[in-house]
Amino acid sequence: MNLLAHLSSLKWSAWVLLWLVLAVPLVSRGVMTPLVVLGIGGGVFLVNLSAFLWSSSFFRTRPGLLVFHLALAAFLLLAGVGRLTWMEGHVEMTTGEWFSGLLLNSTRGLLHDGGIEGLRFVNDGFTIDYGPGLRRGPTRNRVRWQEERGQVVQGVIGDDLPLVLRHYRIYTTANKGFAPIFRWHPEKGDSLRTALHLPSYPLFADQSNTWTLPDGGPTLAATLNLEEPVIDETKAGRFRLPERYSLKLAANGGEPVVLRPGGVLPVAGGRLVFEGLTSWMGYRIHYDRTRSWLLAAVLMGVGGLAWHFRVRFALHRWESPKVR
Amino acid sequence: MEISREQLLLWMGLGGYLLAGLLAMVGTIFARFPVRSVFVSMVAGLVLHGSSLGLRWERLGHGPFINLYEILSSNIWSFTLAFAMFYWRVPRLRPGAVVVLPVIFVLMGWLLWIHPMDSAFPPTYDTVWLYVHIGLGKVAMGVLLIAAGVAGVVMVRRLFGAGRLAGLPDDDALDEFGYRCVAVAFVFHTLMLLAGAVWAQDAWGRYWAWDPLETWTLHTWLLMALFLHLRPLYHPPPVVGAVAIWVVFVAAFLVFFGVPFLSTAAHQGIV
């Protein structure tokens, strides 16, 4: 009984809040992790609240405050579940490419099993308007996706409008650029069509990248030479593929060759055909099944708190002394 | 140097606020508080300053909340609006203008040092949730300013003698009023965080990322929660409550006007 009385003390709430006040700033500085800060604070809060609810009738006359604290407890539990089942990742997709299920990078909770490999969507190309000074305007990315019943649907996403598939939210990013397309004809075996993603444009003026062809193929270094201004910095424009361009290509550190679309580079083990230029888009993929529940918990909590203050403040006028 | 109509209206508006503050101070010193003149000056300032903000909004095609100049200017307007409504609705606390308006003067001085450069509106800001988020934040900060003004009266009395600002209610009543303001600010601050999270989810693909502004805004929320807990727990005397309100206000003020301007965008680096 003494333990219960001790655990239910309101002083614990103040200590929890003091801990959070001191520790939360350390999270953004990377000194402590959110898990440690919120884990300790949330854990003590839940124990304190449970003990208080068990041992005190305080909340019986304050239903709004009870709703707020229960909603806060629900929020913390949901946030914990959310972190366990959460996922965030990035992928770059060439125009015309279907999502393969492979991500460039991702972080995910221990219990995440959303089945991202089963997502079927294709990047059908995009437009981005630019204002003077390369001010990025709206992104409009055409996509098609396969619904659960197999039906293929098309639409436009971009900026704050994601494609939502099986609770995965797929957002376009500011990361996008040009992608030279090649067909690799090895001396033995089938030919292979591949694309090289050059650095994000117009962020990087140097449009160079290297890659290695599969199955022991050569390592290639490519530099795109834009022979016309694609986006004029001084006026409004739009991201588009250039009409005049060439590609400087070097295999295995050898002498570079300038190719135009249709050009061929013979290399050891086969030949590489430069077919032309397309674009690629970088996507951010986010998964959190608790989002809507978190929103509901916060709304319930705020509603309870507003109700509580409304009732308490209506009991006495503020001018009356000793009304705390 | 040619002065635009936008700037002229701004300066005239700030002149209105300045006049209101000076009238309040002189009236307090001579114990004849000019209630109507202070209110009319404030309202005139709001109309003129509001017209300047409206012209800028019309010219740029987006609201005044992207760069430091715009955020400062629009907050001076919203703070004064919040205080003018309080002044109108709570007659007994009107002399508190001598504490609140000087706080706004500090912002006005800061504003005049900043170049009124035009801002660009990032595509991720094109959502109604941005307006909800900013609106709720302005309400929370406006109410907190009033709490700080009331708490300031308690502190002035402690520092310069209980006879100062004698026309206002006693310290216990002011303490209760300040507490209620912080409670209301806490509700709006929570809603502001919620609206920001909804916006961030679709603007940047996540609802929370511990960026400096998010972290320090949560910190302010926690400070308010701590204040709301400590008061019923320890029943501190009014002067301690007043100091605590100022701690909360200064923290919120630094978050509102400090953290976003470590970069040129409100949420650093994320546009």
Coordinates of C-alpha atoms in Angstrom, one line a residue:
Chain A
M1 CA 0.0 0.0 0.0
N2 CA 2.9 2.3 0.8
L3 CA 4.5 1.5 -2.5
L4 CA 1.2 2.3 -4.3
A5 CA 0.9 5.6 -2.4
H6 CA 4.5 6.4 -3.3
L7 CA 4.1 5.5 -7.0
S8 CA 0.9 7.5 -7.3
S9 CA 2.5 10.7 -6.0
L10 CA 1.9 13.7 -8.2
K11 CA 5.5 14.6 -7.6
W12 CA 6.4 11.9 -10.0
S13 CA 4.5 13.7 -12.8
A14 CA 6.6 16.8 -12.1
W15 CA 9.8 14.8 -12.1
V16 CA 8.8 13.2 -15.4
L17 CA 8.2 16.6 -16.9
L18 CA 11.4 18.0 -15.5
W19 CA 13.3 15.1 -17.0
L20 CA 11.7 15.7 -20.4
V21 CA 12.3 19.4 -20.2
L22 CA 16.0 18.7 -19.6
A23 CA 16.5 15.7 -21.9
V24 CA 14.4 16.6 -25.0
P25 CA 16.8 19.4 -26.2
L26 CA 19.6 16.7 -26.1
V27 CA 17.7 14.7 -28.7
S28 CA 18.1 17.2 -31.5
R29 CA 21.8 17.6 -30.6
G30 CA 22.2 13.8 -30.9
V31 CA 23.4 13.4 -27.4
M32 CA 20.4 11.1 -26.4
T33 CA 18.1 9.0 -28.5
P34 CA 14.3 9.7 -28.5
L35 CA 13.8 6.1 -27.4
V36 CA 15.8 6.6 -24.2
V37 CA 14.3 10.0 -23.4
L38 CA 10.6 9.1 -24.2
G39 CA 11.1 5.5 -22.9
I40 CA 12.1 6.7 -19.4
G41 CA 9.7 9.6 -19.3
G42 CA 6.8 7.6 -20.8
G43 CA 7.5 4.6 -18.6
V44 CA 7.5 6.5 -15.4
F45 CA 4.4 8.5 -16.5
L46 CA 2.4 5.3 -17.3
V47 CA 3.3 3.7 -13.9
N48 CA 2.5 6.9 -12.0
L49 CA -0.8 7.4 -13.9
S50 CA -1.8 3.8 -13.3
A51 CA -1.0 4.0 -9.6
F52 CA -2.8 7.3 -9.3
L53 CA -5.9 6.0 -11.1
W54 CA -6.0 2.9 -8.8
S55 CA -5.5 4.8 -5.6
S56 CA -7.1 8.2 -6.0
S57 CA -10.6 9.5 -6.7
F58 CA -9.2 12.8 -8.0
F59 CA -10.2 12.3 -11.6
R60 CA -13.9 11.4 -10.7
T61 CA -14.7 15.0 -10.4
R62 CA -12.4 16.0 -13.3
P63 CA -13.5 13.8 -16.3
G64 CA -12.0 16.1 -18.9
L65 CA -8.6 15.9 -17.2
L66 CA -9.0 12.1 -17.0
V67 CA -9.7 12.0 -20.7
F68 CA -6.6 14.1 -21.4
H69 CA -4.3 11.8 -19.3
L70 CA -5.8 8.6 -20.8
A71 CA -5.4 10.0 -24.3
L72 CA -1.8 10.9 -23.4
A73 CA -1.1 7.4 -22.2
A74 CA -2.7 6.0 -25.4
F75 CA -0.6 8.4 -27.5
L76 CA 2.6 7.1 -25.8
L77 CA 1.6 3.5 -26.3
L78 CA 0.6 4.1 -29.9
A79 CA 3.9 5.9 -30.6
G80 CA 5.8 2.9 -29.2
V81 CA 3.8 0.5 -31.4
G82 CA 4.4 2.9 -34.3
R83 CA 8.1 2.8 -33.8
L84 CA 8.1 -1.0 -33.7
T85 CA 6.2 -1.4 -37.0
W86 CA 7.4 1.7 -38.8
M87 CA 9.4 2.0 -42.0
E88 CA 11.0 4.7 -44.0
G89 CA 13.1 4.3 -47.1
H90 CA 14.2 5.9 -50.4
V91 CA 14.2 4.6 -53.9
E92 CA 15.1 6.1 -57.3
M93 CA 13.1 5.0 -60.3
T94 CA 13.8 5.6 -64.0
T95 CA 10.9 6.8 -66.1
G96 CA 9.0 3.7 -67.3
E97 CA 10.4 1.5 -64.5
W98 CA 8.2 -0.6 -62.2
F99 CA 9.1 -0.7 -58.6
S100 CA 11.2 -3.7 -57.9
G101 CA 10.8 -3.8 -54.1
L102 CA 14.4 -2.9 -53.6
L103 CA 15.2 0.3 -51.7
L104 CA 18.4 2.4 -51.8
N105 CA 18.2 2.7 -48.0
S106 CA 15.7 2.1 -45.3
T107 CA 15.2 2.1 -41.6
R108 CA 12.4 0.0 -40.1
G109 CA 11.0 -1.1 -36.8
L110 CA 11.7 -4.5 -35.3
L111 CA 8.2 -5.8 -36.1
H112 CA 7.8 -4.2 -39.6
D113 CA 6.3 -6.7 -42.0
G114 CA 4.3 -4.5 -44.4
G115 CA 5.3 -6.5 -47.5
I116 CA 6.8 -3.6 -49.5
E117 CA 8.1 -6.2 -52.1
G118 CA 4.5 -6.7 -53.2
L119 CA 3.9 -3.0 -54.2
R120 CA 3.4 -2.5 -57.9
F121 CA 3.7 1.0 -59.3
V122 CA 5.5 2.6 -62.2
N123 CA 7.0 6.1 -62.7
D124 CA 5.5 7.4 -66.0
G125 CA 7.5 10.7 -66.0
F126 CA 7.1 14.1 -64.3
T127 CA 7.1 17.8 -64.8
I128 CA 8.4 20.4 -62.4
D129 CA 7.9 24.1 -62.9
Y130 CA 10.7 26.5 -61.9
G131 CA 10.5 30.2 -61.2
P132 CA 13.3 32.8 -61.7
G133 CA 16.4 31.9 -59.6
L134 CA 15.6 28.2 -59.9
R135 CA 12.8 28.4 -57.4
R136 CA 11.2 25.0 -57.5
G137 CA 7.5 24.9 -58.2
P138 CA 5.0 22.1 -58.0
T139 CA 6.0 18.5 -59.0
R140 CA 3.5 16.5 -61.1
N141 CA 4.5 12.9 -61.3
R142 CA 2.4 10.6 -63.5
V143 CA 2.2 7.1 -62.0
R144 CA 0.3 3.9 -62.6
W145 CA -0.2 1.3 -59.9
Q146 CA -1.7 -2.1 -59.5
E147 CA -4.5 -2.5 -57.0
E148 CA -5.0 -5.5 -54.9
R149 CA -7.5 -7.0 -57.4
G150 CA -5.0 -6.6 -60.2
Q151 CA -6.5 -3.6 -61.8
V152 CA -4.0 -1.0 -63.0
V153 CA -4.9 2.6 -62.2
Q154 CA -3.2 5.8 -63.2
G155 CA -2.9 9.2 -61.4
V156 CA -0.7 12.1 -60.6
I157 CA 1.2 12.6 -57.3
G158 CA 3.7 15.2 -56.2
D159 CA 4.9 17.3 -53.2
D160 CA 2.3 16.9 -50.5
L161 CA 0.1 14.4 -52.5
P162 CA 1.5 10.9 -52.0
L163 CA 0.6 7.6 -53.7
V164 CA -0.9 5.4 -50.9
L165 CA -0.5 1.6 -51.4
R166 CA -1.2 -0.9 -48.7
H167 CA -0.6 1.9 -46.1
Y168 CA 2.8 2.8 -47.7
R169 CA 2.8 6.5 -48.5
I170 CA 5.1 7.2 -51.5
Y171 CA 6.2 10.8 -51.9
T172 CA 8.1 12.5 -54.7
T173 CA 11.2 14.3 -53.5
A174 CA 13.3 17.2 -54.8
N175 CA 15.9 14.6 -55.8
K176 CA 15.5 13.9 -59.6
G177 CA 17.6 14.1 -62.7
F178 CA 18.7 12.7 -66.1
A179 CA 19.3 9.1 -66.8
P180 CA 21.2 7.9 -70.0
I181 CA 19.8 4.6 -71.2
F182 CA 22.1 1.9 -72.6
R183 CA 21.8 -1.5 -74.1
W184 CA 24.7 -3.8 -73.1
H185 CA 25.4 -6.6 -75.7
P186 CA 27.8 -9.1 -74.1
E187 CA 29.7 -11.4 -76.4
K188 CA 27.9 -14.3 -74.6
G189 CA 24.4 -14.2 -73.3
D190 CA 21.4 -12.0 -73.7
S191 CA 21.5 -8.2 -74.1
L192 CA 20.5 -6.0 -71.2
R193 CA 18.8 -2.6 -71.0
T194 CA 20.0 -0.4 -68.2
A195 CA 19.9 3.2 -67.1
L196 CA 22.4 5.3 -65.2
H197 CA 21.1 7.9 -62.8
L198 CA 23.2 11.1 -63.0
P199 CA 23.4 13.5 -60.0
S200 CA 20.3 15.5 -59.1
Y201 CA 19.5 18.3 -61.6
P202 CA 19.6 21.3 -61.5
L203 CA 21.2 21.0 -58.0
F204 CA 24.5 19.6 -59.5
A205 CA 26.0 21.2 -62.6
D206 CA 28.5 18.3 -63.0
Q207 CA 26.5 15.5 -64.5
S208 CA 29.0 12.7 -64.1
N209 CA 28.7 9.2 -62.6
T210 CA 30.3 5.8 -62.8
W211 CA 28.9 2.3 -62.7
T212 CA 29.9 -1.3 -63.4
L213 CA 28.0 -3.5 -65.8
P214 CA 26.9 -6.9 -64.5
D215 CA 28.6 -10.3 -64.8
G216 CA 32.1 -9.0 -64.9
G217 CA 31.4 -6.2 -67.4
P218 CA 33.5 -3.1 -67.6
T219 CA 33.4 -0.1 -65.2
L220 CA 32.2 2.9 -67.1
A221 CA 32.5 6.7 -66.4
A222 CA 29.9 8.9 -68.0
T223 CA 29.5 12.7 -68.2
L224 CA 26.5 14.3 -69.8
N225 CA 27.2 17.3 -71.9
L226 CA 24.1 19.6 -72.2
E227 CA 24.5 21.5 -75.4
E228 CA 21.6 23.9 -74.6
P229 CA 20.4 25.6 -71.4
V230 CA 17.7 23.2 -70.0
I231 CA 16.4 25.6 -67.3
D232 CA 17.2 29.3 -67.6
E233 CA 18.0 30.7 -64.2
T234 CA 16.8 34.1 -65.1
K235 CA 13.2 33.3 -65.9
A236 CA 10.4 30.8 -65.3
G237 CA 11.0 27.4 -66.8
R238 CA 10.3 23.7 -66.5
F239 CA 12.4 20.6 -66.0
R240 CA 12.6 18.8 -69.3
L241 CA 14.8 16.5 -71.3
P242 CA 17.3 18.4 -73.5
E243 CA 17.0 18.2 -77.2
R244 CA 20.8 18.6 -77.9
Y245 CA 23.2 16.6 -75.8
S246 CA 26.1 14.2 -75.9
L247 CA 27.6 11.7 -73.5
K248 CA 31.3 11.3 -72.8
L249 CA 31.9 7.7 -71.9
A250 CA 35.1 6.0 -70.8
A251 CA 35.5 2.2 -70.1
N252 CA 37.9 0.9 -67.4
G253 CA 39.7 4.2 -67.2
G254 CA 40.5 4.3 -70.9
E255 CA 40.2 7.2 -73.3
P256 CA 36.7 8.8 -73.3
V257 CA 34.5 8.7 -76.4
V258 CA 31.8 11.2 -77.1
L259 CA 28.5 9.5 -78.0
R260 CA 25.2 10.7 -79.4
P261 CA 22.0 8.7 -79.2
G262 CA 22.5 5.5 -81.1
G263 CA 26.3 5.6 -80.7
V264 CA 28.2 2.5 -79.8
L265 CA 31.1 1.9 -77.5
P266 CA 33.0 -1.3 -78.1
V267 CA 34.5 -2.6 -74.9
A268 CA 36.2 -5.8 -73.8
G269 CA 33.6 -8.5 -73.5
G270 CA 30.9 -6.8 -75.6
R271 CA 29.6 -3.5 -76.9
L272 CA 27.5 -0.8 -75.3
V273 CA 24.8 1.1 -77.2
F274 CA 23.8 4.6 -75.9
E275 CA 20.1 4.6 -76.7
G276 CA 19.2 8.1 -75.4
L277 CA 18.2 10.1 -72.4
T278 CA 15.3 9.9 -70.0
S279 CA 14.7 11.1 -66.4
W280 CA 14.6 9.5 -62.9
M281 CA 12.7 10.5 -59.8
G282 CA 13.6 9.9 -56.2
Y283 CA 10.9 8.8 -53.8
R284 CA 10.5 8.7 -50.1
I285 CA 8.4 5.8 -48.8
H286 CA 6.9 6.0 -45.4
Y287 CA 4.9 3.5 -43.4
D288 CA 3.2 4.0 -40.1
R289 CA -0.1 2.3 -39.3
T290 CA -0.6 4.2 -36.1
R291 CA -0.8 7.7 -37.7
S292 CA -4.6 8.0 -37.7
W293 CA -4.8 6.6 -34.2
L294 CA -2.3 9.1 -32.9
L295 CA -4.3 11.9 -34.4
A296 CA -7.4 10.6 -32.8
A297 CA -5.7 10.3 -29.4
V298 CA -4.4 13.9 -29.6
L299 CA -7.8 15.3 -30.6
M300 CA -9.4 13.4 -27.8
G301 CA -6.8 14.6 -25.3
V302 CA -7.1 18.3 -26.4
G303 CA -10.9 18.0 -26.3
G304 CA -10.7 16.6 -22.7
L305 CA -8.3 19.3 -21.6
A306 CA -10.3 22.1 -23.1
W307 CA -13.5 20.7 -21.4
H308 CA -11.6 20.5 -18.1
F309 CA -10.4 24.1 -18.2
R310 CA -13.8 25.3 -19.3
V311 CA -15.5 23.7 -16.4
R312 CA -12.9 24.6 -13.8
F313 CA -12.6 28.2 -14.9
A314 CA -16.4 28.6 -14.9
L315 CA -16.5 27.6 -11.2
H316 CA -14.9 30.9 -10.0
R317 CA -14.2 34.3 -11.5
W318 CA -10.5 34.9 -11.9
E319 CA -10.8 38.1 -9.7
S320 CA -11.9 35.9 -6.7
P321 CA -9.0 35.2 -4.4
K322 CA -8.0 31.7 -3.3
V323 CA -9.4 29.9 -6.3
R324 CA -6.4 27.7 -7.2
Chain B
M1 CA 15.1 56.5 -51.8
E2 CA 11.6 55.8 -52.9
I3 CA 9.3 54.5 -50.2
S4 CA 6.7 52.0 -51.3
R5 CA 3.1 52.3 -50.2
E6 CA 3.6 48.9 -48.4
Q7 CA 6.4 50.4 -46.3
L8 CA 4.7 53.6 -45.6
L9 CA 1.6 51.8 -44.3
L10 CA 3.9 49.6 -42.1
W11 CA 5.6 52.6 -40.6
M12 CA 2.3 54.4 -40.0
G13 CA 1.0 51.2 -38.4
L14 CA 4.0 50.9 -36.1
G15 CA 3.5 54.6 -35.3
G16 CA 0.0 53.8 -34.1
Y17 CA 1.3 51.0 -31.8
L18 CA 4.1 53.4 -30.5
L19 CA 1.6 56.1 -29.8
A20 CA -0.6 53.6 -27.9
G21 CA 2.3 52.5 -25.7
L22 CA 3.5 56.1 -25.0
L23 CA -0.1 57.2 -24.1
A24 CA -0.3 54.2 -21.7
M25 CA 3.0 55.0 -20.1
V26 CA 2.3 58.7 -19.6
G27 CA -1.2 57.9 -18.4
T28 CA 0.2 55.4 -15.8
I29 CA 2.8 57.9 -14.6
F30 CA 0.2 60.7 -14.1
A31 CA -2.5 58.2 -12.8
R32 CA -4.9 59.2 -15.6
F33 CA -5.0 56.2 -18.0
P34 CA -6.4 57.3 -21.4
V35 CA -8.4 54.2 -22.1
R36 CA -10.0 55.3 -25.3
S37 CA -7.0 56.9 -26.9
V38 CA -4.8 53.8 -26.3
F39 CA -7.4 51.6 -27.9
V40 CA -8.0 53.9 -30.9
S41 CA -4.2 54.1 -31.5
M42 CA -3.9 50.4 -31.4
V43 CA -6.8 49.8 -33.7
A44 CA -5.5 52.4 -36.2
G45 CA -2.1 50.8 -36.1
L46 CA -3.7 47.4 -36.7
V47 CA -5.6 48.7 -39.7
L48 CA -2.6 50.4 -41.3
H49 CA -0.2 47.6 -40.6
G50 CA -2.8 45.0 -41.7
S51 CA -3.1 46.9 -45.0
S52 CA 0.6 46.8 -45.5
L53 CA 0.6 43.0 -44.9
G54 CA -2.3 42.7 -47.3
L55 CA -0.5 44.6 -50.0
R56 CA 2.5 42.4 -49.6
W57 CA 0.4 39.2 -49.7
E58 CA -1.3 40.4 -52.9
R59 CA 2.1 41.3 -54.5
L60 CA 3.9 38.1 -53.6
G61 CA 0.9 35.8 -53.8
H62 CA 1.5 34.2 -50.4
G63 CA 1.1 35.0 -46.7
P64 CA 3.7 36.8 -44.6
F65 CA 5.3 33.7 -42.9
I66 CA 8.3 32.6 -44.9
N67 CA 11.3 34.8 -44.0
L68 CA 12.3 36.6 -40.8
Y69 CA 11.0 39.9 -41.9
E70 CA 7.5 38.5 -42.7
I71 CA 7.2 36.4 -39.6
L72 CA 8.3 39.3 -37.4
S73 CA 5.9 41.7 -39.1
S74 CA 2.9 39.4 -39.0
N75 CA 3.6 38.4 -35.4
I76 CA 3.7 42.1 -34.3
W77 CA 0.3 42.4 -36.0
S78 CA -1.2 39.3 -34.4
F79 CA 0.3 40.0 -31.0
T80 CA -1.2 43.5 -31.1
L81 CA -4.5 42.1 -32.3
A82 CA -4.6 39.6 -29.4
F83 CA -3.8 42.3 -26.9
A84 CA -6.3 44.7 -28.4
M85 CA -9.1 42.1 -28.0
F86 CA -7.9 41.4 -24.5
Y87 CA -7.9 45.2 -23.8
W88 CA -11.4 45.4 -25.1
R89 CA -12.8 42.4 -23.4
V90 CA -11.1 42.6 -19.9
P91 CA -11.4 46.3 -18.9
R92 CA -9.9 45.7 -15.4
L93 CA -6.5 44.7 -16.9
R94 CA -6.2 47.6 -19.4
P95 CA -3.3 49.3 -17.6
G96 CA -1.3 46.1 -18.3
A97 CA -0.7 47.8 -21.7
V98 CA 2.4 49.4 -20.1
V99 CA 4.0 46.0 -19.8
V100 CA 2.7 44.3 -22.9
L101 CA 3.3 47.1 -25.5
P102 CA 7.0 47.5 -24.7
V103 CA 7.5 43.8 -25.5
I104 CA 5.9 44.5 -28.9
F105 CA 8.2 47.6 -29.2
V106 CA 11.2 45.3 -29.0
L107 CA 9.9 43.3 -31.9
M108 CA 9.2 46.6 -33.8
G109 CA 12.8 47.7 -33.3
W110 CA 14.1 44.4 -34.5
L111 CA 11.8 44.6 -37.6
L112 CA 13.2 48.0 -38.6
W113 CA 16.7 46.5 -38.7
I114 CA 15.8 43.8 -41.2
H115 CA 15.7 44.3 -44.9
P116 CA 12.2 43.7 -46.2
M117 CA 13.3 41.2 -48.9
D118 CA 10.8 39.2 -50.9
S119 CA 10.4 35.5 -50.1
A120 CA 9.7 32.5 -52.3
F121 CA 6.8 30.2 -51.5
P122 CA 8.0 26.5 -51.5
P123 CA 5.6 24.0 -53.1
T124 CA 5.4 22.0 -49.8
Y125 CA 3.9 25.1 -48.1
D126 CA 0.9 25.1 -50.4
T127 CA -1.5 23.5 -48.0
V128 CA -4.4 24.7 -45.8
W129 CA -2.6 22.9 -42.8
L130 CA 0.1 25.6 -43.0
Y131 CA -2.4 28.3 -42.3
V132 CA -4.1 26.3 -39.5
H133 CA -0.7 25.6 -38.0
I134 CA 0.5 29.2 -38.1
G135 CA -2.9 30.5 -37.0
L136 CA -3.0 28.3 -33.9
G137 CA 0.6 29.2 -33.1
K138 CA -0.2 32.9 -33.2
V139 CA -3.2 32.4 -30.9
A140 CA -1.0 30.4 -28.4
M141 CA 1.8 33.0 -28.5
G142 CA -0.7 35.9 -28.3
V143 CA -2.3 34.5 -25.2
L144 CA 1.1 33.8 -23.7
L145 CA 2.0 37.4 -24.3
I146 CA -1.0 38.5 -22.3
A147 CA 0.0 36.1 -19.5
A148 CA 3.5 37.6 -19.5
G149 CA 2.0 41.1 -19.4
V150 CA -0.1 40.2 -16.3
A151 CA 2.8 38.5 -14.7
G152 CA 4.9 41.5 -15.5
V153 CA 2.6 43.7 -13.4
V154 CA 3.2 41.4 -10.4
M155 CA 6.9 41.6 -10.9
V156 CA 6.8 45.4 -11.3
R157 CA 5.0 45.7 -8.0
R158 CA 7.5 43.4 -6.3
L159 CA 10.4 45.5 -7.7
F160 CA 9.1 49.0 -7.4
G161 CA 6.6 48.7 -4.5
A162 CA 3.1 47.4 -4.1
G163 CA 1.6 50.8 -4.8
R164 CA 2.6 50.7 -8.5
L165 CA -0.2 50.0 -11.0
A166 CA -2.7 50.2 -8.1
G167 CA -5.6 50.4 -10.4
L168 CA -5.2 46.7 -11.4
P169 CA -6.5 43.8 -9.3
D170 CA -4.4 42.3 -6.5
D171 CA -1.6 39.9 -7.1
D172 CA -3.6 36.7 -6.3
A173 CA -6.2 37.6 -9.0
L174 CA -3.4 38.5 -11.5
D175 CA -1.7 35.2 -10.7
E176 CA -5.0 33.3 -11.4
F177 CA -5.5 35.2 -14.6
G178 CA -2.0 34.4 -15.8
Y179 CA -2.4 30.7 -14.9
R180 CA -5.6 30.6 -17.0
C181 CA -3.9 32.3 -19.9
V182 CA -1.1 29.7 -19.8
A183 CA -3.8 26.9 -19.7
V184 CA -5.5 28.4 -22.8
A185 CA -2.1 28.8 -24.5
F186 CA -1.3 25.2 -23.7
V187 CA -4.4 24.0 -25.5
F188 CA -3.6 26.1 -28.6
H189 CA 0.0 25.1 -28.5
T190 CA -1.0 21.4 -28.5
L191 CA -3.3 22.0 -31.5
M192 CA -0.5 23.9 -33.2
L193 CA 1.8 21.0 -32.8
L194 CA -0.9 18.6 -34.1
A195 CA -1.6 20.8 -37.2
G196 CA 2.1 21.0 -37.8
A197 CA 2.5 17.3 -37.7
V198 CA -0.4 16.8 -40.1
W199 CA 1.2 19.3 -42.5
A200 CA 4.7 17.8 -42.1
Q201 CA 3.4 14.3 -42.9
D202 CA 2.4 15.2 -46.4
A203 CA 4.8 18.0 -47.0
W204 CA 8.0 16.1 -46.1
G205 CA 6.7 12.5 -45.7
R206 CA 7.0 12.3 -41.9
Y207 CA 5.0 13.9 -39.0
W208 CA 7.9 14.3 -36.7
A209 CA 11.7 14.4 -37.3
W210 CA 13.2 16.1 -34.2
D211 CA 14.3 19.1 -36.3
P212 CA 15.4 22.0 -34.1
L213 CA 12.1 23.9 -34.4
E214 CA 10.0 20.8 -33.6
T215 CA 12.2 19.9 -30.7
W216 CA 12.2 23.3 -29.1
T217 CA 8.5 23.7 -29.7
L218 CA 7.9 20.4 -27.8
H219 CA 10.3 21.8 -25.1
T220 CA 8.0 24.8 -24.7
W221 CA 5.0 22.5 -24.5
L222 CA 6.7 20.5 -21.7
L223 CA 7.6 23.7 -19.9
M224 CA 4.0 24.8 -20.0
A225 CA 2.9 21.4 -18.8
L226 CA 5.4 21.6 -15.9
F227 CA 4.1 25.0 -15.0
L228 CA 0.5 23.8 -15.0
H229 CA 1.5 20.8 -12.8
L230 CA 3.7 22.7 -10.3
R231 CA 1.1 25.4 -9.5
P232 CA -1.6 23.1 -8.0
L233 CA 1.1 21.0 -6.5
Y234 CA 3.1 23.6 -4.6
H235 CA 0.8 26.7 -4.6
P236 CA 3.7 29.1 -5.1
P237 CA 3.2 32.8 -4.2
P238 CA 2.2 35.1 -7.1
V239 CA 5.6 36.5 -7.7
V240 CA 7.1 33.0 -8.1
G241 CA 4.2 32.2 -10.5
A242 CA 4.9 35.4 -12.4
V243 CA 8.6 34.5 -12.8
A244 CA 7.6 31.0 -14.0
I245 CA 5.2 32.5 -16.6
W246 CA 8.1 34.7 -17.8
V247 CA 10.3 31.6 -18.1
V248 CA 7.7 29.9 -20.2
F249 CA 7.1 33.1 -22.3
V250 CA 10.8 33.7 -22.9
A251 CA 11.3 30.1 -23.9
A252 CA 8.4 30.3 -26.3
F253 CA 9.6 33.6 -27.6
L254 CA 13.0 32.3 -28.4
V255 CA 11.5 29.3 -30.2
F256 CA 9.2 31.5 -32.1
F257 CA 11.7 34.1 -33.1
G258 CA 15.1 32.4 -32.5
V259 CA 15.2 28.8 -33.7
P260 CA 13.6 29.4 -37.2
F261 CA 16.2 32.0 -38.1
L262 CA 19.2 29.9 -37.6
S263 CA 18.3 29.4 -41.3
T264 CA 16.3 31.4 -43.8
A265 CA 13.3 29.0 -43.7
A266 CA 11.1 28.4 -40.7
H267 CA 11.8 24.7 -40.6
Q268 CA 15.6 24.7 -41.2
G269 CA 16.6 23.4 -44.5
I270 CA 13.2 21.8 -45.3
V271 CA 11.3 23.4 -48.0

